[in-house]
XYZ file of C-alpha atoms in Angstrom:
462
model
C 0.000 0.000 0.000
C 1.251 3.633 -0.378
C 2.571 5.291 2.368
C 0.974 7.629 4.548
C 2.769 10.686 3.337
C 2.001 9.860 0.242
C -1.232 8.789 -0.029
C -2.832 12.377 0.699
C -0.656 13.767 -2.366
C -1.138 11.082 -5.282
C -4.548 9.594 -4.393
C -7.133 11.095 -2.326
C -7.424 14.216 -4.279
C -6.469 13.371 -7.589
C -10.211 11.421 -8.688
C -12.617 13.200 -6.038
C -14.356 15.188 -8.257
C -14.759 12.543 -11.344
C -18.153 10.990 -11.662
C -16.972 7.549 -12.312
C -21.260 6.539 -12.904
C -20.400 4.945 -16.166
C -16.939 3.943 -15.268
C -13.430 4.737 -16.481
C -11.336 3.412 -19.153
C -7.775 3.864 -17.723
C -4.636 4.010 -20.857
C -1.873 1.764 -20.084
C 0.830 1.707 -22.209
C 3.358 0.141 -19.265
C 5.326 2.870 -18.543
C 6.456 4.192 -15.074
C 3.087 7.130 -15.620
C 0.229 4.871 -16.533
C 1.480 2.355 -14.372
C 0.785 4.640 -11.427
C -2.087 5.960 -13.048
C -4.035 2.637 -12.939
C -2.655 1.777 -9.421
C -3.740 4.846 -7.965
C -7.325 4.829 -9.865
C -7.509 0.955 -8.556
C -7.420 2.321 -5.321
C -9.562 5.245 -5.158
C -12.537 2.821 -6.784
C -12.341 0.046 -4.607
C -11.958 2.780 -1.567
C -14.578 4.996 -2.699
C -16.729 3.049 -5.877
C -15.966 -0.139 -5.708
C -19.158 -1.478 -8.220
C -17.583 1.136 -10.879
C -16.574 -0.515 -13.970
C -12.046 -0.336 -14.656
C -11.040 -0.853 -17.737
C -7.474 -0.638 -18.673
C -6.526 -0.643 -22.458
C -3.097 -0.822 -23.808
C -2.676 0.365 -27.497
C -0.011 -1.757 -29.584
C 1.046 0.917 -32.134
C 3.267 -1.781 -33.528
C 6.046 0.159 -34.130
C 8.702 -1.307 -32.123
C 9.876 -5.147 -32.201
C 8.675 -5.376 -28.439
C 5.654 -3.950 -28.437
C 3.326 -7.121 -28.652
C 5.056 -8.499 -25.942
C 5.254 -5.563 -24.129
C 1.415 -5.169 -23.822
C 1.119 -9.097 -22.914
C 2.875 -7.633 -19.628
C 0.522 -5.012 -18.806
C -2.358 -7.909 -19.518
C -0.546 -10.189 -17.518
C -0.028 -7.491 -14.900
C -3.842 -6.362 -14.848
C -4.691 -10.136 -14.674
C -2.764 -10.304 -11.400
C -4.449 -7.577 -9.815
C -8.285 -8.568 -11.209
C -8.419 -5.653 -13.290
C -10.065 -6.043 -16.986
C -7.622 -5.245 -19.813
C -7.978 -4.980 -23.349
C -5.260 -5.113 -26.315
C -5.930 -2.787 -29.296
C -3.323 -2.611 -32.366
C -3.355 0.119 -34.447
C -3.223 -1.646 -37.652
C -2.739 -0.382 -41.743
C 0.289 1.463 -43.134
C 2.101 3.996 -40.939
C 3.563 7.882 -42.565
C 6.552 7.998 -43.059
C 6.517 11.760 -42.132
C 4.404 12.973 -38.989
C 4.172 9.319 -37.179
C 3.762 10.755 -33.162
C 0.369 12.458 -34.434
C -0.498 10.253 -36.813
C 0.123 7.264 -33.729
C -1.796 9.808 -31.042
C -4.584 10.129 -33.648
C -4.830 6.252 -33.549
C -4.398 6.029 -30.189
C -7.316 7.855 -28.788
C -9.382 6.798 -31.612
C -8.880 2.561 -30.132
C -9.311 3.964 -26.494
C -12.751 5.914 -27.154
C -13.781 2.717 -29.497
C -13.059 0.590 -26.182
C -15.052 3.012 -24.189
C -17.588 3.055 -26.402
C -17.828 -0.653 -26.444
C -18.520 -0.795 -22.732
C -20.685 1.958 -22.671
C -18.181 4.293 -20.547
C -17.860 7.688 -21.129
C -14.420 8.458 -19.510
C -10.661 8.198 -20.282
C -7.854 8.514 -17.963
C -4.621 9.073 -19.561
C -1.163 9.522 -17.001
C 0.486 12.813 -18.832
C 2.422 14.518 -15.914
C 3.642 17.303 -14.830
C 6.702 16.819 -17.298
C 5.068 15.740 -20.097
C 3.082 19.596 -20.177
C 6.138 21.221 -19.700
C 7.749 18.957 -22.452
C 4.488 20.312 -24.743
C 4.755 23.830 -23.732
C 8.558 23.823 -25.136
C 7.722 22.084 -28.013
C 4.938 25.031 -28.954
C 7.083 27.420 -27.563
C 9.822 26.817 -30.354
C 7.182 26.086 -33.244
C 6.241 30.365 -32.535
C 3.085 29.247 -31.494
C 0.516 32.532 -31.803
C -0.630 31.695 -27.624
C -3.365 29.347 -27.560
C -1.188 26.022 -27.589
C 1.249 27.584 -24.567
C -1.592 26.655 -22.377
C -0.622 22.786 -23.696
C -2.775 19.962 -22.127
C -6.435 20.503 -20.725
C -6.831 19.096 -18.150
C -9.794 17.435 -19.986
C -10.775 17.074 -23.744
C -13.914 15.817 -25.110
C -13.417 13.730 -28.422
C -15.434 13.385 -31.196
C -17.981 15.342 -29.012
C -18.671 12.288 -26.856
C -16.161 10.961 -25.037
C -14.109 12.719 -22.326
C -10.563 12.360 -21.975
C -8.919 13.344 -18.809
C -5.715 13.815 -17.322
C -5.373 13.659 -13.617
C -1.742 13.668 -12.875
C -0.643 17.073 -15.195
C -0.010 18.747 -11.895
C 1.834 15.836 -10.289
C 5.548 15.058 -11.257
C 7.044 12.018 -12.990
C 9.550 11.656 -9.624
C 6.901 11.285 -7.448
C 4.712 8.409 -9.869
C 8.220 6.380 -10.075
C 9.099 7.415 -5.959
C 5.430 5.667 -5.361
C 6.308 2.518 -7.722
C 9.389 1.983 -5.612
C 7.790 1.811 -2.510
C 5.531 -0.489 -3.939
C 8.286 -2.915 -5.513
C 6.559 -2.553 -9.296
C 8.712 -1.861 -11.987
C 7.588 -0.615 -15.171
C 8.622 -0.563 -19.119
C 10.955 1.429 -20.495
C 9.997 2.791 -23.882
C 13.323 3.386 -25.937
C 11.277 6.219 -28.025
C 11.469 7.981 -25.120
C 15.249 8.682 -25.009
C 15.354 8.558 -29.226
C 16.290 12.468 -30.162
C 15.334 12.128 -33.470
C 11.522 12.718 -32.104
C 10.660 16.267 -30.951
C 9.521 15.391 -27.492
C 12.813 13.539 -26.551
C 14.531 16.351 -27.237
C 12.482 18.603 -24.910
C 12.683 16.176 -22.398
C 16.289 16.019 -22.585
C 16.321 20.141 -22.308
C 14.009 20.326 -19.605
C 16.923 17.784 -17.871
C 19.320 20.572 -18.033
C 17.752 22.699 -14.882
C 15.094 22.285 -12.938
C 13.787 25.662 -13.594
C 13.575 25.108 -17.088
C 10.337 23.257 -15.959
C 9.019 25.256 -13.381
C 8.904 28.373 -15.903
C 7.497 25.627 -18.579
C 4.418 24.918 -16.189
C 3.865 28.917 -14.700
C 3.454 29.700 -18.583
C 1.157 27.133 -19.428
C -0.754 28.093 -16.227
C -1.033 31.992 -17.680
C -1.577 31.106 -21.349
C -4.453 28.502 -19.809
C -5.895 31.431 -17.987
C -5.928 33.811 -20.773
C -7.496 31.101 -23.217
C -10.405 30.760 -20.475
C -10.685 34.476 -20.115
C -11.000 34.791 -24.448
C -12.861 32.174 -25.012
C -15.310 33.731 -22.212
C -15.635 37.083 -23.600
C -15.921 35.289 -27.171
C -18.805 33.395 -26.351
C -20.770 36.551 -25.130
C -20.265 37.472 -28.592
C -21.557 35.371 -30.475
C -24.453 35.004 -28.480
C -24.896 38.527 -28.434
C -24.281 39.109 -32.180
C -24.451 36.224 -34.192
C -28.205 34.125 -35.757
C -28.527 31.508 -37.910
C -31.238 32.631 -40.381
C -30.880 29.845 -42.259
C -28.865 26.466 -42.038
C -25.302 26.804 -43.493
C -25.634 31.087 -43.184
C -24.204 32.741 -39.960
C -25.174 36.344 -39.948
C -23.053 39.076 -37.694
C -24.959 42.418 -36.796
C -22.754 45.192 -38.554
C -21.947 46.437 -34.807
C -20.008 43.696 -34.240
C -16.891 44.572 -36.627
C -16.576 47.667 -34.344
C -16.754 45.990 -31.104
C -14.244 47.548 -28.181
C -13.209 43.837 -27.316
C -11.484 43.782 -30.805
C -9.016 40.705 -29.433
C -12.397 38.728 -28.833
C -13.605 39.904 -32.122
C -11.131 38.371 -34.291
C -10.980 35.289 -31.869
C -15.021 35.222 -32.226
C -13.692 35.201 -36.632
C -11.497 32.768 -36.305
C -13.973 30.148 -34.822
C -17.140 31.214 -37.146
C -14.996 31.128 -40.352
C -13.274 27.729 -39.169
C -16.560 26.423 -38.481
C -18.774 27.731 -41.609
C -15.761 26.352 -43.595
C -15.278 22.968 -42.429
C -11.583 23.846 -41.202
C -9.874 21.712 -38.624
C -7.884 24.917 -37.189
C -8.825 27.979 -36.395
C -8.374 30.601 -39.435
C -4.886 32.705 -39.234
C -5.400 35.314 -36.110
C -3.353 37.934 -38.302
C -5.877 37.441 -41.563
C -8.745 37.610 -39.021
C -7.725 40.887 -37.725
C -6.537 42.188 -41.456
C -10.447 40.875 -41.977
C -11.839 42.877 -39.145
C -10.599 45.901 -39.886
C -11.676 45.728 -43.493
C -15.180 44.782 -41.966
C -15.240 48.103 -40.036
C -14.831 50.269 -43.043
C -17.228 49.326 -45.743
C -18.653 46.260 -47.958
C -16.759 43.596 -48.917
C -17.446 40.407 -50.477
C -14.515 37.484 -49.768
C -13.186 34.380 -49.669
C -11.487 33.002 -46.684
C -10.635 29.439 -45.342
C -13.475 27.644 -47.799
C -15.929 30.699 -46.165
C -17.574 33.125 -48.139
C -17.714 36.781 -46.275
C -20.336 38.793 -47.819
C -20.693 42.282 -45.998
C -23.860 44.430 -45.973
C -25.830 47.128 -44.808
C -27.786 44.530 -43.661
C -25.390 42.333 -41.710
C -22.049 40.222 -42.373
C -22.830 36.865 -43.439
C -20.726 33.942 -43.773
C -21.361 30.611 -45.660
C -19.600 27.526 -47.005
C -18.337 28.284 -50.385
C -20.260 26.377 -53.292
C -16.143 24.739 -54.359
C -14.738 21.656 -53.353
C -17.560 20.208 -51.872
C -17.655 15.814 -51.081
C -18.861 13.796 -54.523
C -22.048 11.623 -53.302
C -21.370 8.752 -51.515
C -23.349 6.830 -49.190
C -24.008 7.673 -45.533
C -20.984 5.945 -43.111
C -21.805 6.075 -39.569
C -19.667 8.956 -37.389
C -18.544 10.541 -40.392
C -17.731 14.287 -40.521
C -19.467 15.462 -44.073
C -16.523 17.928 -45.091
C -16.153 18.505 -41.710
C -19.363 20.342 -40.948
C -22.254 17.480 -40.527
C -21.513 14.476 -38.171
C -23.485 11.817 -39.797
C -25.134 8.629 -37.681
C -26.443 5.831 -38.687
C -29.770 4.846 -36.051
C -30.587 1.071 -36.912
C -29.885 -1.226 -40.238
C -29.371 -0.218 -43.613
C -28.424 -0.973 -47.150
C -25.951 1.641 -48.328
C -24.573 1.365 -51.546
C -24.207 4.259 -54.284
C -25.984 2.966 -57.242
C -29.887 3.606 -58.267
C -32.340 3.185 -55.787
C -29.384 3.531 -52.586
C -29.295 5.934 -50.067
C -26.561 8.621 -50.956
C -25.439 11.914 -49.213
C -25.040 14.875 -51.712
C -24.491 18.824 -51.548
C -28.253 19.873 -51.936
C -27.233 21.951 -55.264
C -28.198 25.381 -56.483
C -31.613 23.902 -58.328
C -33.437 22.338 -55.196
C -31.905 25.665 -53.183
C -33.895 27.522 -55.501
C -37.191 25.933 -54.438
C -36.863 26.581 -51.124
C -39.325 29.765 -49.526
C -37.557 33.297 -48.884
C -36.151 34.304 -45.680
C -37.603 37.500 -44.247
C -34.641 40.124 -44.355
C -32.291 37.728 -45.962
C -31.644 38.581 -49.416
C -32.613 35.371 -51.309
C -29.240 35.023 -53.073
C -27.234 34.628 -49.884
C -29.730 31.509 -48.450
C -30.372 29.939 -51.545
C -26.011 30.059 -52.001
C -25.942 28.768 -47.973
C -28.147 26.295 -48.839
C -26.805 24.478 -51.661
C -23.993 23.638 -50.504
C -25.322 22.394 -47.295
C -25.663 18.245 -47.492
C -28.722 16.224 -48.572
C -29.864 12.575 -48.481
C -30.959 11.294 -51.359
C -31.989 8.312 -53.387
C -32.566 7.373 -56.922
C -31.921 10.987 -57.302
C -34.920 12.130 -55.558
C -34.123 14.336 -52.784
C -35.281 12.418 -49.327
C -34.103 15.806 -46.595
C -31.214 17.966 -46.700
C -29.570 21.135 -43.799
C -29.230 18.357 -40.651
C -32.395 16.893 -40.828
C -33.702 13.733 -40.243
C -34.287 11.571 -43.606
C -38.037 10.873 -42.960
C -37.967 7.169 -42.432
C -34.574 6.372 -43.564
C -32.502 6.058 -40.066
C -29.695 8.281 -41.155
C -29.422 11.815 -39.487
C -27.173 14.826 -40.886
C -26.411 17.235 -37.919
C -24.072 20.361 -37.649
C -20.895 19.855 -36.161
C -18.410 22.667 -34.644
C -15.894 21.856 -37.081
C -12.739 23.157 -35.314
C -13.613 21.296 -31.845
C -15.268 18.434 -33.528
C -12.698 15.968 -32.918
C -10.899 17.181 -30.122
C -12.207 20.111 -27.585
C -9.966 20.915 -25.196
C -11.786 22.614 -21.486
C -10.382 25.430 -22.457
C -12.561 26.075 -24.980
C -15.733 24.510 -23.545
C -17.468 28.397 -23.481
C -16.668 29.412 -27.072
C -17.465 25.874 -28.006
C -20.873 25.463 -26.650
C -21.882 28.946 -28.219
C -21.525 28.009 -31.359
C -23.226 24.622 -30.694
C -25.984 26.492 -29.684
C -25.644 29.077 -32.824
C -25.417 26.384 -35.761
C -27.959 24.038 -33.146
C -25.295 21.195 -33.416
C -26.184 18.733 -30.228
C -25.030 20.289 -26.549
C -22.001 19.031 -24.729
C -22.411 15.984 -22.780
C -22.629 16.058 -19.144
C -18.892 17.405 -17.419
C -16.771 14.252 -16.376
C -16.804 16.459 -13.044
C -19.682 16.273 -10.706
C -21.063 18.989 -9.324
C -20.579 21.094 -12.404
C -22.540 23.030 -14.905
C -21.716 20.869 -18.072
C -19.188 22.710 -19.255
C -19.295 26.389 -17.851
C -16.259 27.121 -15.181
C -15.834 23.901 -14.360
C -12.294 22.833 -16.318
C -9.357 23.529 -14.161
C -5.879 25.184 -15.524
C-alpha cells in the first residue's frame, strides 16, 4: 500500500471530483506514468466506488519489435491484480513523415472505441507534470501565436462524446516512479522515449538541463491557460450577443459587431465562425482575421477566406460555405464528418450502396436551393447560395431531406458539427465551443466528467 505521506498527495485528491457513474477506461501503455495511473485509480474505486466498472486498455502501435510483448505484460499485470484489460493494435500502413500524431490520432481513436464498447464515457490518460512542460517547449519553439502555450487541458472531449482526462498534469514524474518503488513494481521502459530524433525527446532532454527550465514551462502554461479561459469567455458573449442563424449553413453578424471595443475577442469570435462555416480543422490565421476585421469596419466587402464566403452588408455580415470543393455523393458511413461540418449517424440497419435506388449523401445543389421559400430580411441570393452547398440525403436521385435533418424514415441523421472542436475540444474552450453549438444548433455538450458542475461552464481547471 502507499505510504501515509504519500497517499494524501497522489490519491485522495487526484479522482474526487470525477463521476466515475459509467466507469473509467484507464490508458496503459506500461510505462512508469500509466502504471501509477491505474494503481492509484484501482485504489480510489475500490476505496470509494468499488461497483464502478475499470477498464485498462493498452494500445499496440506496432512500431517497435517489443511492443506485442510488451502489452502481454501489462495484460498479464492487470490479470494479477483482477483488473479487466484490453489489447488494441493500431493496424494499416504507418507515414513515413508525422508518425507521433499520426500514432496519437490512432491512439485515442482505439481507447474511445473501447469506451464506447462498454458503454463508458471516460478516459484517464497519465500525462504529468513533465510531459506539459515537455508540450509547452515544443509550442514554444514552433512560434506558437498563444493558444497552444496553455498545452494539455486538463480534460478534452473527443469526437464530441467521449471525455478524456488527465489527472496527474499537476503531479511530477519523480513522485509516480518514488510511489512505484515503494511499492516494488517496476515498469517498461519505452526506448522512443530517449530517441532524439523525435521532438519530445529532445524537450525532455532540455528540460533535464535545470530544474527551472520546468518550473517556468508549467507557470506559462498556467497563464496562457488562464488567458485562453478568459478569451474564449468574452468570445462566447459574442456570439451570443451578435451572431443568428437565419438559415442552415448562413451565420449572420450584426454590422456592430466589426466595431466591437473587445477587438481581441472579435477576431478570436472570426477565427472560430470562419473555421466552423468552412469545415476547417484549425482555427483561421489570427493575423488574416484581424486584417479581416478591420476591413469589416470600413465598408462592404465580399470574400473568400478558409473555404468561407464573407459577404458584408448594410444589412449584416454573413458567412457561408463556399459552393467549391464540396464531397462527390457517396453513401451515408456512420460517425462521419461530411466535409467537416455534418456528423453523420447511422440509427438502426441499412443498405448503403451508391448505385440507383441507394441511399446517398449529396451537396443539396443550387436547383433544389432555388425551391426553397424566402427568408424574411435575408436577401434570397445569400440563403439559396448557404443552402446548396449544405448536405442532402438522397436516393434514386430524388431528394429524401437535406440542412441536418432527419431523412423521414430512412434512419440516417445529418447534424451540424463545430468543425474546429469536432474531434478534439480541449476545457479550455468549452465556453466558445458550446456557443456556437448552440448558434449552428449542433447537439449540446455531454454532461462534465466532473460532478457537481454546470456541463461545461467554469468547471475545467488550468
Amino acid at each position: 500500500m502507499l505510504t501515509p505521506d504519500t497517499k494524501p498527495d497522489l490519491s485522495t485528491r487526484l479522482f474526487t471530483d470525477l463521476d466515475f457513474s459509467t466507469g473509467a477506461v484507464a490508458a496503459v501503455s506500461g510505462g512508469s506514468d500509466s502504471t501509477a495511473l491505474l494503481l492509484l485509480l484501482k485504489d480510489h474505486l475500490d476505496r470509494t466506488v468499488s461497483g464502478a466498472k475499470l477498464l485498462a486498455v493498452t494500445i499496440d502501435h506496432g512500431l517497435r519489435p517489443d511492443s506485442a510483448a510488451e502489452a502481454r505484460l501489462v495484460a498479464s499485470f492487470c490479470a494479477q491484480r483482477g483488473i479487466a484489460h484490453r489489447i488494441l493494435a493500431w493496424h494499416g500502413d504507418k507515414p513515413a513523415t508525422g508518425l507521433p500524431a499520426a500514432a496519437r490520432e490512432a491512439r485515442y481513436r482505439l481507447l474511445a472505441e473501447a469506451a464506447d464498447a462498454e458503454g463508458i464515457k471516460l478516459i484517464l490518460t497519465g500525462h504529468t507534470a513533465d510531459d506539459q512542460a515537455e508540450t509547452v517547449l515544443m509550442r514554444q519553439a514552433r512560434e506558437d501565436d498563444g493558444r497552444g502555450l496553455a498545452g494539455m487541458a486538463p480534460a478534452t472531449l473527443y469526437d464530441w462524446r467521449t471525455w478524456i482526462v488527465r489527472p496527474l498534469l499537476g503531479t511530477r514524474r519523480a513522485a509516480l516512479r518514488d510511489m512505484l518503488r515503494h511499492r516494488d513494481i517496476g515498469w517498461i521502459e519505452d526506448p522512443t522515449n530517449v530517441d532524439v530524433r523525435f521532438e519530445r525527446p529532445r524537450m525532455r532532454a532540455a528540460l533535464a538541463q535545470g530544474e527551472g527550465r520546468t518550473a517556468e514551462a508549467l507557470a506559462r502554461s498556467a497563464q496562457a491557460a488562464r488567458e485562453r479561459h478568459d478569451i474564449g469567455r468574452r468570445a462566447a458573449r459574442l456570439i451570443d450577443a451578435f451572431a443568428s442563424r437565419p438559415v442552415p449553413g448562413l451565420i449572420r453578424l450584426d454590422r456592430d459587431f466589426a466595431g466591437h471595443e473587445d477587438g481581441r475577442a472579435a477576431i478570436y469570435v472570426l477565427r472560430i465562425l470562419l473555421a466552423t462555416v468552412g469545415g476547417m480543422s484549425f482555427l483561421v490565421d489570427e493575423a488574416r482575421c484581424a486584417a479581416l476585421l478591420a476591413r469589416l469596419r470600413s465598408a462592404p466587402l465580399c470574400a473568400t477566406l478558409s473555404r468561407t464566403v464573407v459577404d458584408a452588408r448594410r444589412s449584416g455580415i454573413f458567412l457561408r460555405r463556399e459552393n467549391r470543393n464540396l464531397p462527390a455523393p457517396a453513401p451515408p458511413v456512420g460517425n462521419q464528418l461530411w466535409d467537416n461540418r455534418r456528423r453523420v449517424t447511422l440509427g438502426g440497419r441499412i443498405t448503403l450502396k451508391d448505385q440507383p435506388g441507394g441511399l446517398v449523401i449529396a451537396p443539396l445543389g443550387a436547383a433544389a436551393a432555388g425551391r426553397a421559400p424566402p427568408i424574411e430580411d435575408i436577401p434570397p441570393s445569400l440563403s439559396r447560395a448557404a443552402l446548396a452547398a449544405e448536405p442532402s440525403l438522397w436516393s434514386g436521385g430524388e431528394q429524401l431531406d437535406f440542412a441536418g435533418g432527419n431523412a423521414g424514415p430512412q434512419p440516417v441523421s445529418v447534424v451540424p458539427a463545430v468543425a474546429p472542436f469536432a474531434r478534439f475540444l480541449p476545457s479550455f474552450d468549452l465556453e466558445p465551443a458550446a456557443a456556437v453549438a448552440a448558434l449552428v444548433c449542433a447537439p449540446p455538450l455531454p454532461a462534465s466528467p466532473f460532478r457537481g458542475h454546470d456541463g461545461g461552464r467554469g468547471w475545467a481547471k488550468a
